[in-house]
Amino acid sequence: MAYETEISKRKTFAIIAHPDAGKTTLTEKFLLFGGQIQTAGAVKSNKINKATTSDFMEIEKQRGISVATSVMTFGYRGKMVNILDTPGHKDFAEDTYRTLTAVDSVILVVDCVKGVEEQTERLMEVCRMRDTPVIIFVNKMDRDGKDPFDLLEELEGKLNIGVHPMSWPINGGRDFKGVYLLPTQSLNLFESTKTKLTDDVIKIEGLADNQLDSLLPSKDVAKLREDVELIDGVYGDLDKNDYLTGNIAPVFFGSALNNFGIQEMLDTFIEIAPNPKPRATSTRMVEPTETKFSGFIFKIHANLDPRHRDRIAFLRVCSGKFERNKNFKHIRLDKQFKFANPYMFMAQSKEVMDDAYPGDVVGLYDTGNFKIGDTLTEGEAFMFKGIPSFSPEIFKELINTDPMKSKQLEKGIEQLTDEGLASLFVQELGNRKFVGTVGELQFEVLQYRLEHEYGAKCRFEPRSIHKACWISGSEADLKDFMKYRQNNIAYDKDKNPVFLAETAFILKMAEDKYPDLTFHTTSEFKV
Ligand code: G4P
């Protein structure tokens, strides 16, 4: 059936990395392979430059770039690949976490010089929570980096995932000769060129092949034989199931800048990466093959033009067919909506589309009806699960500095936090509003946008809050705890009570006093 063929073609994934590891470069090379772009340098980095953080319009402009590159679609070997972009700047990490809820797998880029960096660890934690299949690309092999065995150990140790080398580097840095492809026992020799599109893989009859000695210096051949013997002994063959369940990550070595080692990874990705997967909802699992449409909003992006307050909501299609001008039900608002100009993103441009299938991402114009996590269906009432909030790192209280504009401030902070720019916690007592973010930058953006888009003036006062904790346990305990810590309880956007613990010690004391309650730093937890 044509519909199922469409689903079996889709691969929707995100490339994640610590800033500067090479995500933009790799994305660009993928698009080159897919024939979507012809020249290198066409994909703009959506990195927000530290030097420009005081220039608000610059921030917005740079955030704007990330709209254009939010989803990039390309065809490769008969498949339709959707890459969902993730912001590089750590202050927008929450955006990245949300995007990870909309993909079926990820490619993680690691810089061979720096190894596993802080941001990589946090992103992987999110993948681990969701058992997302991961492929790892160790980049910049043309630079003097860490020993590959040490790197594998570091990946396993810090990322809490098993690894399985699929290619093996022959030296590194200036002496980088290429990689040995373990599954096909072939050799891909390195040439430093940014324009070469395909790798010329040399088929050899395993490492015993005498041809090797004419292709590589004898010391490299000896080392390669030794290394591969060790690898074969430890890792054996890759079990695809271990990858699909998120337990083992296949690892490739290469250089994105030199377009080296990418094709073999892309070919493996096309072969083993999952098609759109079933998704959990508040009532049941939804299979992508179901004919009735359903999907959820995972990202909202404000319009760059402050005179028009419309936004683009990004919808991930989970089942059935999304159609232009067809009525769909917005479950939270219990209201029908139809979309005259839904967008599909094609590499660098966006086009109005007529229909979309599971795995696809559709851009919907929104005038304030959507918030992150909203579900659209053909009528059935359920909400997609698994769009978590995480405890912010920095907390400030929102103080209104223009009492005549209270309503505007109220509406503005409500809508901007619906976009996922920051988390909002409201205390019942006195309606105090605490705003939490992962970086200082968001406060600047919030203050600027509240003033320019809503005409509201405010300031943010720092509050010493260590963590926001969602609480699970018996109702009686919870009630008792909330009474006991009344002054530190606030409600998130879904009206869940959250404990704003001032210090790690106070959190520990609460845990000791209420051993039957569990305190979670994310809103999504397995009870
Ligand atoms: P990001 O999106 O993950 O933040 O990283 P991006 O691709 O922008 O790459 C960061 C820097 O690393 C860039 O250099 C890029 O050229 C370089 N790079 C990427 N892949 C490789 C590689 O395989 N080898 C080497 N040696 N460098 C690589 P830049 O100087 O910051 O920017 P640019 O002026 O080159 O664009």
PDB file of N, CA and C in Angstrom, residues 13-18 20-30 33 106-117 120 124 133-142 148 151-152 155 159 161 163-169 176 178-179 181 188 190 199 243 249-269:
ATOM      1  N   PHE A  13      15.906  12.135  12.021  1.00  0.00           N
ATOM      2  CA  PHE A  13      16.924  12.089  13.062  1.00  0.00           C
ATOM      3  C   PHE A  13      17.496  13.474  13.350  1.00  0.00           C
ATOM      4  N   ALA A  14      18.274  13.574  14.401  1.00  0.00           N
ATOM      5  CA  ALA A  14      18.942  14.831  14.740  1.00  0.00           C
ATOM      6  C   ALA A  14      20.435  14.564  14.845  1.00  0.00           C
ATOM      7  N   ILE A  15      21.222  15.593  14.501  1.00  0.00           N
ATOM      8  CA  ILE A  15      22.663  15.499  14.740  1.00  0.00           C
ATOM      9  C   ILE A  15      22.912  16.289  16.016  1.00  0.00           C
ATOM     10  N   ILE A  16      23.527  15.674  16.987  1.00  0.00           N
ATOM     11  CA  ILE A  16      23.796  16.390  18.238  1.00  0.00           C
ATOM     12  C   ILE A  16      25.304  16.433  18.498  1.00  0.00           C
ATOM     13  N   ALA A  17      25.728  17.498  19.137  1.00  0.00           N
ATOM     14  CA  ALA A  17      27.160  17.657  19.389  1.00  0.00           C
ATOM     15  C   ALA A  17      27.392  18.806  20.337  1.00  0.00           C
ATOM     16  N   HIS A  18      28.516  18.786  21.001  1.00  0.00           N
ATOM     17  CA  HIS A  18      28.968  19.961  21.739  1.00  0.00           C
ATOM     18  C   HIS A  18      29.317  21.011  20.679  1.00  0.00           C
ATOM     19  N   ASP A  20      30.985  23.301  18.125  1.00  0.00           N
ATOM     20  CA  ASP A  20      32.293  23.250  17.456  1.00  0.00           C
ATOM     21  C   ASP A  20      32.798  21.858  17.127  1.00  0.00           C
ATOM     22  N   ALA A  21      32.027  20.837  17.466  1.00  0.00           N
ATOM     23  CA  ALA A  21      32.498  19.478  17.165  1.00  0.00           C
ATOM     24  C   ALA A  21      32.386  19.175  15.675  1.00  0.00           C
ATOM     25  N   GLY A  22      31.501  19.932  14.981  1.00  0.00           N
ATOM     26  CA  GLY A  22      31.405  19.728  13.527  1.00  0.00           C
ATOM     27  C   GLY A  22      30.005  19.392  13.027  1.00  0.00           C
ATOM     28  N   LYS A  23      28.994  19.728  13.814  1.00  0.00           N
ATOM     29  CA  LYS A  23      27.608  19.405  13.435  1.00  0.00           C
ATOM     30  C   LYS A  23      27.199  20.076  12.123  1.00  0.00           C
ATOM     31  N   THR A  24      27.492  21.363  12.011  1.00  0.00           N
ATOM     32  CA  THR A  24      27.095  22.101  10.801  1.00  0.00           C
ATOM     33  C   THR A  24      27.812  21.548   9.577  1.00  0.00           C
ATOM     34  N   THR A  25      29.096  21.276   9.742  1.00  0.00           N
ATOM     35  CA  THR A  25      29.880  20.750   8.623  1.00  0.00           C
ATOM     36  C   THR A  25      29.330  19.399   8.183  1.00  0.00           C
ATOM     37  N   LEU A  26      29.004  18.551   9.135  1.00  0.00           N
ATOM     38  CA  LEU A  26      28.491  17.230   8.796  1.00  0.00           C
ATOM     39  C   LEU A  26      27.117  17.340   8.118  1.00  0.00           C
ATOM     40  N   THR A  27      26.261  18.213   8.647  1.00  0.00           N
ATOM     41  CA  THR A  27      24.930  18.400   8.047  1.00  0.00           C
ATOM     42  C   THR A  27      25.082  18.777   6.581  1.00  0.00           C
ATOM     43  N   GLU A  28      26.004  19.704   6.367  1.00  0.00           N
ATOM     44  CA  GLU A  28      26.220  20.167   4.999  1.00  0.00           C
ATOM     45  C   GLU A  28      26.666  19.028   4.083  1.00  0.00           C
ATOM     46  N   LYS A  29      27.525  18.175   4.605  1.00  0.00           N
ATOM     47  CA  LYS A  29      28.014  17.078   3.776  1.00  0.00           C
ATOM     48  C   LYS A  29      26.892  16.087   3.475  1.00  0.00           C
ATOM     49  N   PHE A  30      26.007  15.881   4.438  1.00  0.00           N
ATOM     50  CA  PHE A  30      24.845  15.019   4.190  1.00  0.00           C
ATOM     51  C   PHE A  30      23.998  15.582   3.053  1.00  0.00           C
ATOM     52  N   PHE A  33      25.549  14.935  -0.234  1.00  0.00           N
ATOM     53  CA  PHE A  33      25.296  13.554  -0.662  1.00  0.00           C
ATOM     54  C   PHE A  33      23.881  13.400  -1.207  1.00  0.00           C
ATOM     55  N   VAL A 106      19.486   9.396  16.523  1.00  0.00           N
ATOM     56  CA  VAL A 106      20.410  10.535  16.467  1.00  0.00           C
ATOM     57  C   VAL A 106      21.793  10.101  15.971  1.00  0.00           C
ATOM     58  N   ILE A 107      22.509  11.085  15.421  1.00  0.00           N
ATOM     59  CA  ILE A 107      23.936  10.904  15.153  1.00  0.00           C
ATOM     60  C   ILE A 107      24.655  11.881  16.074  1.00  0.00           C
ATOM     61  N   LEU A 108      25.576  11.350  16.849  1.00  0.00           N
ATOM     62  CA  LEU A 108      26.306  12.171  17.802  1.00  0.00           C
ATOM     63  C   LEU A 108      27.708  12.428  17.252  1.00  0.00           C
ATOM     64  N   VAL A 109      28.079  13.698  17.178  1.00  0.00           N
ATOM     65  CA  VAL A 109      29.411  14.040  16.664  1.00  0.00           C
ATOM     66  C   VAL A 109      30.336  14.352  17.835  1.00  0.00           C
ATOM     67  N   VAL A 110      31.493  13.711  17.842  1.00  0.00           N
ATOM     68  CA  VAL A 110      32.465  13.943  18.909  1.00  0.00           C
ATOM     69  C   VAL A 110      33.778  14.381  18.265  1.00  0.00           C
ATOM     70  N   ASP A 111      34.375  15.409  18.824  1.00  0.00           N
ATOM     71  CA  ASP A 111      35.664  15.902  18.339  1.00  0.00           C
ATOM     72  C   ASP A 111      36.762  14.991  18.899  1.00  0.00           C
ATOM     73  N   CYS A 112      37.606  14.409  18.017  1.00  0.00           N
ATOM     74  CA  CYS A 112      38.590  13.428  18.489  1.00  0.00           C
ATOM     75  C   CYS A 112      39.657  14.067  19.382  1.00  0.00           C
ATOM     76  N   VAL A 113      39.786  15.396  19.290  1.00  0.00           N
ATOM     77  CA  VAL A 113      40.785  16.066  20.131  1.00  0.00           C
ATOM     78  C   VAL A 113      40.217  16.265  21.533  1.00  0.00           C
ATOM     79  N   LYS A 114      38.970  16.672  21.583  1.00  0.00           N
ATOM     80  CA  LYS A 114      38.367  17.027  22.873  1.00  0.00           C
ATOM     81  C   LYS A 114      37.652  15.869  23.548  1.00  0.00           C
ATOM     82  N   GLY A 115      37.296  14.853  22.801  1.00  0.00           N
ATOM     83  CA  GLY A 115      36.594  13.719  23.395  1.00  0.00           C
ATOM     84  C   GLY A 115      35.184  14.097  23.807  1.00  0.00           C
ATOM     85  N   VAL A 116      34.679  13.431  24.840  1.00  0.00           N
ATOM     86  CA  VAL A 116      33.305  13.677  25.290  1.00  0.00           C
ATOM     87  C   VAL A 116      33.282  14.973  26.095  1.00  0.00           C
ATOM     88  N   GLU A 117      32.483  15.943  25.619  1.00  0.00           N
ATOM     89  CA  GLU A 117      32.402  17.224  26.321  1.00  0.00           C
ATOM     90  C   GLU A 117      31.082  17.316  27.078  1.00  0.00           C
ATOM     91  N   THR A 120      27.746  17.140  25.358  1.00  0.00           N
ATOM     92  CA  THR A 120      27.523  15.817  24.793  1.00  0.00           C
ATOM     93  C   THR A 120      26.906  14.895  25.841  1.00  0.00           C
ATOM     94  N   MET A 124      23.197  13.183  25.652  1.00  0.00           N
ATOM     95  CA  MET A 124      23.084  11.727  25.654  1.00  0.00           C
ATOM     96  C   MET A 124      22.168  11.233  26.770  1.00  0.00           C
ATOM     97  N   PRO A 133      18.070   5.245  19.459  1.00  0.00           N
ATOM     98  CA  PRO A 133      19.256   4.664  18.834  1.00  0.00           C
ATOM     99  C   PRO A 133      20.266   5.751  18.433  1.00  0.00           C
ATOM    100  N   VAL A 134      21.543   5.474  18.675  1.00  0.00           N
ATOM    101  CA  VAL A 134      22.595   6.477  18.462  1.00  0.00           C
ATOM    102  C   VAL A 134      23.708   5.909  17.578  1.00  0.00           C
ATOM    103  N   ILE A 135      24.145   6.701  16.598  1.00  0.00           N
ATOM    104  CA  ILE A 135      25.365   6.384  15.860  1.00  0.00           C
ATOM    105  C   ILE A 135      26.362   7.487  16.220  1.00  0.00           C
ATOM    106  N   ILE A 136      27.611   7.103  16.476  1.00  0.00           N
ATOM    107  CA  ILE A 136      28.606   8.114  16.863  1.00  0.00           C
ATOM    108  C   ILE A 136      29.594   8.348  15.716  1.00  0.00           C
ATOM    109  N   PHE A 137      29.849   9.622  15.420  1.00  0.00           N
ATOM    110  CA  PHE A 137      30.854   9.979  14.424  1.00  0.00           C
ATOM    111  C   PHE A 137      31.998  10.693  15.134  1.00  0.00           C
ATOM    112  N   VAL A 138      33.167  10.068  15.136  1.00  0.00           N
ATOM    113  CA  VAL A 138      34.335  10.716  15.742  1.00  0.00           C
ATOM    114  C   VAL A 138      34.977  11.571  14.649  1.00  0.00           C
ATOM    115  N   ASN A 139      34.887  12.882  14.838  1.00  0.00           N
ATOM    116  CA  ASN A 139      35.269  13.825  13.780  1.00  0.00           C
ATOM    117  C   ASN A 139      36.687  14.381  13.971  1.00  0.00           C
ATOM    118  N   LYS A 140      37.142  15.046  12.949  1.00  0.00           N
ATOM    119  CA  LYS A 140      38.427  15.768  12.929  1.00  0.00           C
ATOM    120  C   LYS A 140      39.631  14.837  13.069  1.00  0.00           C
ATOM    121  N   MET A 141      39.541  13.669  12.399  1.00  0.00           N
ATOM    122  CA  MET A 141      40.656  12.732  12.479  1.00  0.00           C
ATOM    123  C   MET A 141      41.915  13.273  11.805  1.00  0.00           C
ATOM    124  N   ASP A 142      41.749  14.362  11.045  1.00  0.00           N
ATOM    125  CA  ASP A 142      42.931  14.990  10.441  1.00  0.00           C
ATOM    126  C   ASP A 142      43.704  15.808  11.474  1.00  0.00           C
ATOM    127  N   PRO A 148      42.388   6.151  19.713  1.00  0.00           N
ATOM    128  CA  PRO A 148      41.017   5.656  19.463  1.00  0.00           C
ATOM    129  C   PRO A 148      40.503   4.668  20.516  1.00  0.00           C
ATOM    130  N   LEU A 151      39.435   6.698  23.336  1.00  0.00           N
ATOM    131  CA  LEU A 151      38.184   7.383  23.001  1.00  0.00           C
ATOM    132  C   LEU A 151      36.975   6.457  23.194  1.00  0.00           C
ATOM    133  N   LEU A 152      37.124   5.210  22.735  1.00  0.00           N
ATOM    134  CA  LEU A 152      36.011   4.255  22.897  1.00  0.00           C
ATOM    135  C   LEU A 152      35.683   4.074  24.375  1.00  0.00           C
ATOM    136  N   LEU A 155      33.917   7.128  25.626  1.00  0.00           N
ATOM    137  CA  LEU A 155      32.528   7.176  25.156  1.00  0.00           C
ATOM    138  C   LEU A 155      31.658   6.265  26.026  1.00  0.00           C
ATOM    139  N   LEU A 159      29.240   8.212  28.514  1.00  0.00           N
ATOM    140  CA  LEU A 159      27.913   8.300  27.908  1.00  0.00           C
ATOM    141  C   LEU A 159      26.997   7.155  28.325  1.00  0.00           C
ATOM    142  N   ILE A 161      26.805   4.055  27.447  1.00  0.00           N
ATOM    143  CA  ILE A 161      26.274   3.266  26.331  1.00  0.00           C
ATOM    144  C   ILE A 161      27.393   2.370  25.818  1.00  0.00           C
ATOM    145  N   VAL A 163      29.666   0.637  22.921  1.00  0.00           N
ATOM    146  CA  VAL A 163      30.043   1.119  21.594  1.00  0.00           C
ATOM    147  C   VAL A 163      30.464  -0.055  20.717  1.00  0.00           C
ATOM    148  N   HIS A 164      30.405   0.167  19.422  1.00  0.00           N
ATOM    149  CA  HIS A 164      30.809  -0.877  18.483  1.00  0.00           C
ATOM    150  C   HIS A 164      31.494  -0.218  17.282  1.00  0.00           C
ATOM    151  N   PRO A 165      32.848  -0.266  17.215  1.00  0.00           N
ATOM    152  CA  PRO A 165      33.522   0.384  16.083  1.00  0.00           C
ATOM    153  C   PRO A 165      33.137  -0.270  14.751  1.00  0.00           C
ATOM    154  N   MET A 166      32.775   0.578  13.784  1.00  0.00           N
ATOM    155  CA  MET A 166      32.422   0.085  12.445  1.00  0.00           C
ATOM    156  C   MET A 166      33.563   0.370  11.476  1.00  0.00           C
ATOM    157  N   SER A 167      34.354   1.395  11.820  1.00  0.00           N
ATOM    158  CA  SER A 167      35.545   1.669  11.032  1.00  0.00           C
ATOM    159  C   SER A 167      36.676   1.883  12.030  1.00  0.00           C
ATOM    160  N   TRP A 168      37.908   1.767  11.542  1.00  0.00           N
ATOM    161  CA  TRP A 168      39.032   1.921  12.472  1.00  0.00           C
ATOM    162  C   TRP A 168      40.110   2.810  11.846  1.00  0.00           C
ATOM    163  N   PRO A 169      40.531   3.861  12.556  1.00  0.00           N
ATOM    164  CA  PRO A 169      41.465   4.803  11.945  1.00  0.00           C
ATOM    165  C   PRO A 169      42.893   4.260  11.853  1.00  0.00           C
ATOM    166  N   PHE A 176      47.389  10.855   9.380  1.00  0.00           N
ATOM    167  CA  PHE A 176      46.138  10.107   9.180  1.00  0.00           C
ATOM    168  C   PHE A 176      46.108   9.500   7.770  1.00  0.00           C
ATOM    169  N   GLY A 178      43.706   7.014   6.805  1.00  0.00           N
ATOM    170  CA  GLY A 178      42.380   6.569   6.378  1.00  0.00           C
ATOM    171  C   GLY A 178      41.761   5.632   7.396  1.00  0.00           C
ATOM    172  N   VAL A 179      40.734   4.902   6.958  1.00  0.00           N
ATOM    173  CA  VAL A 179      40.090   3.970   7.895  1.00  0.00           C
ATOM    174  C   VAL A 179      39.938   2.594   7.259  1.00  0.00           C
ATOM    175  N   LEU A 181      37.402  -0.456   7.071  1.00  0.00           N
ATOM    176  CA  LEU A 181      35.972  -0.653   7.315  1.00  0.00           C
ATOM    177  C   LEU A 181      35.741  -2.079   7.785  1.00  0.00           C
ATOM    178  N   ASN A 188      39.555   2.544   3.177  1.00  0.00           N
ATOM    179  CA  ASN A 188      39.219   3.848   2.625  1.00  0.00           C
ATOM    180  C   ASN A 188      40.390   4.769   2.940  1.00  0.00           C
ATOM    181  N   PHE A 190      42.717   8.100   3.049  1.00  0.00           N
ATOM    182  CA  PHE A 190      42.431   9.529   3.247  1.00  0.00           C
ATOM    183  C   PHE A 190      43.147  10.416   2.246  1.00  0.00           C
ATOM    184  N   ASP A 199      33.861   8.537  -1.439  1.00  0.00           N
ATOM    185  CA  ASP A 199      35.107   7.887  -1.043  1.00  0.00           C
ATOM    186  C   ASP A 199      35.400   6.748  -2.017  1.00  0.00           C
ATOM    187  N   TYR A 243      21.502  -1.938  18.665  1.00  0.00           N
ATOM    188  CA  TYR A 243      21.500  -0.523  18.245  1.00  0.00           C
ATOM    189  C   TYR A 243      20.080   0.042  18.359  1.00  0.00           C
ATOM    190  N   ALA A 249      26.050   1.754  20.452  1.00  0.00           N
ATOM    191  CA  ALA A 249      26.178   2.780  19.418  1.00  0.00           C
ATOM    192  C   ALA A 249      27.289   2.396  18.442  1.00  0.00           C
ATOM    193  N   PRO A 250      26.960   2.190  17.158  1.00  0.00           N
ATOM    194  CA  PRO A 250      28.030   1.991  16.165  1.00  0.00           C
ATOM    195  C   PRO A 250      28.876   3.255  16.069  1.00  0.00           C
ATOM    196  N   VAL A 251      30.206   3.083  15.936  1.00  0.00           N
ATOM    197  CA  VAL A 251      31.101   4.252  15.919  1.00  0.00           C
ATOM    198  C   VAL A 251      31.875   4.309  14.595  1.00  0.00           C
ATOM    199  N   PHE A 252      31.888   5.486  13.980  1.00  0.00           N
ATOM    200  CA  PHE A 252      32.652   5.717  12.751  1.00  0.00           C
ATOM    201  C   PHE A 252      33.698   6.798  13.007  1.00  0.00           C
ATOM    202  N   PHE A 253      34.813   6.708  12.312  1.00  0.00           N
ATOM    203  CA  PHE A 253      35.854   7.733  12.426  1.00  0.00           C
ATOM    204  C   PHE A 253      35.977   8.444  11.080  1.00  0.00           C
ATOM    205  N   GLY A 254      36.199   9.757  11.097  1.00  0.00           N
ATOM    206  CA  GLY A 254      36.353  10.460   9.828  1.00  0.00           C
ATOM    207  C   GLY A 254      36.637  11.929  10.013  1.00  0.00           C
ATOM    208  N   SER A 255      36.455  12.660   8.941  1.00  0.00           N
ATOM    209  CA  SER A 255      36.675  14.109   8.981  1.00  0.00           C
ATOM    210  C   SER A 255      35.590  14.775   8.143  1.00  0.00           C
ATOM    211  N   ALA A 256      34.679  15.447   8.819  1.00  0.00           N
ATOM    212  CA  ALA A 256      33.551  16.065   8.116  1.00  0.00           C
ATOM    213  C   ALA A 256      34.055  17.124   7.146  1.00  0.00           C
ATOM    214  N   LEU A 257      35.020  17.901   7.597  1.00  0.00           N
ATOM    215  CA  LEU A 257      35.546  18.985   6.770  1.00  0.00           C
ATOM    216  C   LEU A 257      36.105  18.440   5.454  1.00  0.00           C
ATOM    217  N   ASN A 258      36.751  17.303   5.511  1.00  0.00           N
ATOM    218  CA  ASN A 258      37.353  16.716   4.322  1.00  0.00           C
ATOM    219  C   ASN A 258      36.429  15.729   3.625  1.00  0.00           C
ATOM    220  N   ASN A 259      35.180  15.715   4.071  1.00  0.00           N
ATOM    221  CA  ASN A 259      34.201  14.815   3.479  1.00  0.00           C
ATOM    222  C   ASN A 259      34.692  13.367   3.505  1.00  0.00           C
ATOM    223  N   PHE A 260      35.310  13.014   4.591  1.00  0.00           N
ATOM    224  CA  PHE A 260      35.912  11.680   4.658  1.00  0.00           C
ATOM    225  C   PHE A 260      35.239  10.821   5.737  1.00  0.00           C
ATOM    226  N   GLY A 261      34.854   9.620   5.327  1.00  0.00           N
ATOM    227  CA  GLY A 261      34.268   8.692   6.305  1.00  0.00           C
ATOM    228  C   GLY A 261      32.778   8.920   6.514  1.00  0.00           C
ATOM    229  N   ILE A 262      32.205   9.803   5.706  1.00  0.00           N
ATOM    230  CA  ILE A 262      30.790  10.137   5.902  1.00  0.00           C
ATOM    231  C   ILE A 262      29.892   9.183   5.135  1.00  0.00           C
ATOM    232  N   GLN A 263      30.322   8.863   3.907  1.00  0.00           N
ATOM    233  CA  GLN A 263      29.453   8.025   3.100  1.00  0.00           C
ATOM    234  C   GLN A 263      29.193   6.666   3.756  1.00  0.00           C
ATOM    235  N   GLU A 264      30.256   6.075   4.324  1.00  0.00           N
ATOM    236  CA  GLU A 264      30.034   4.757   4.942  1.00  0.00           C
ATOM    237  C   GLU A 264      29.084   4.858   6.138  1.00  0.00           C
ATOM    238  N   MET A 265      29.156   5.998   6.831  1.00  0.00           N
ATOM    239  CA  MET A 265      28.227   6.162   7.956  1.00  0.00           C
ATOM    240  C   MET A 265      26.808   6.365   7.438  1.00  0.00           C
ATOM    241  N   LEU A 266      26.667   7.193   6.409  1.00  0.00           N
ATOM    242  CA  LEU A 266      25.341   7.456   5.846  1.00  0.00           C
ATOM    243  C   LEU A 266      24.726   6.162   5.304  1.00  0.00           C
ATOM    244  N   ASP A 267      25.542   5.357   4.628  1.00  0.00           N
ATOM    245  CA  ASP A 267      25.036   4.090   4.092  1.00  0.00           C
ATOM    246  C   ASP A 267      24.549   3.172   5.215  1.00  0.00           C
ATOM    247  N   THR A 268      25.320   3.125   6.300  1.00  0.00           N
ATOM    248  CA  THR A 268      24.907   2.292   7.439  1.00  0.00           C
ATOM    249  C   THR A 268      23.647   2.866   8.063  1.00  0.00           C
ATOM    250  N   PHE A 269      23.628   4.185   8.199  1.00  0.00           N
ATOM    251  CA  PHE A 269      22.455   4.848   8.778  1.00  0.00           C
ATOM    252  C   PHE A 269      21.192   4.488   7.980  1.00  0.00           C
TER     253      PHE A 269
END
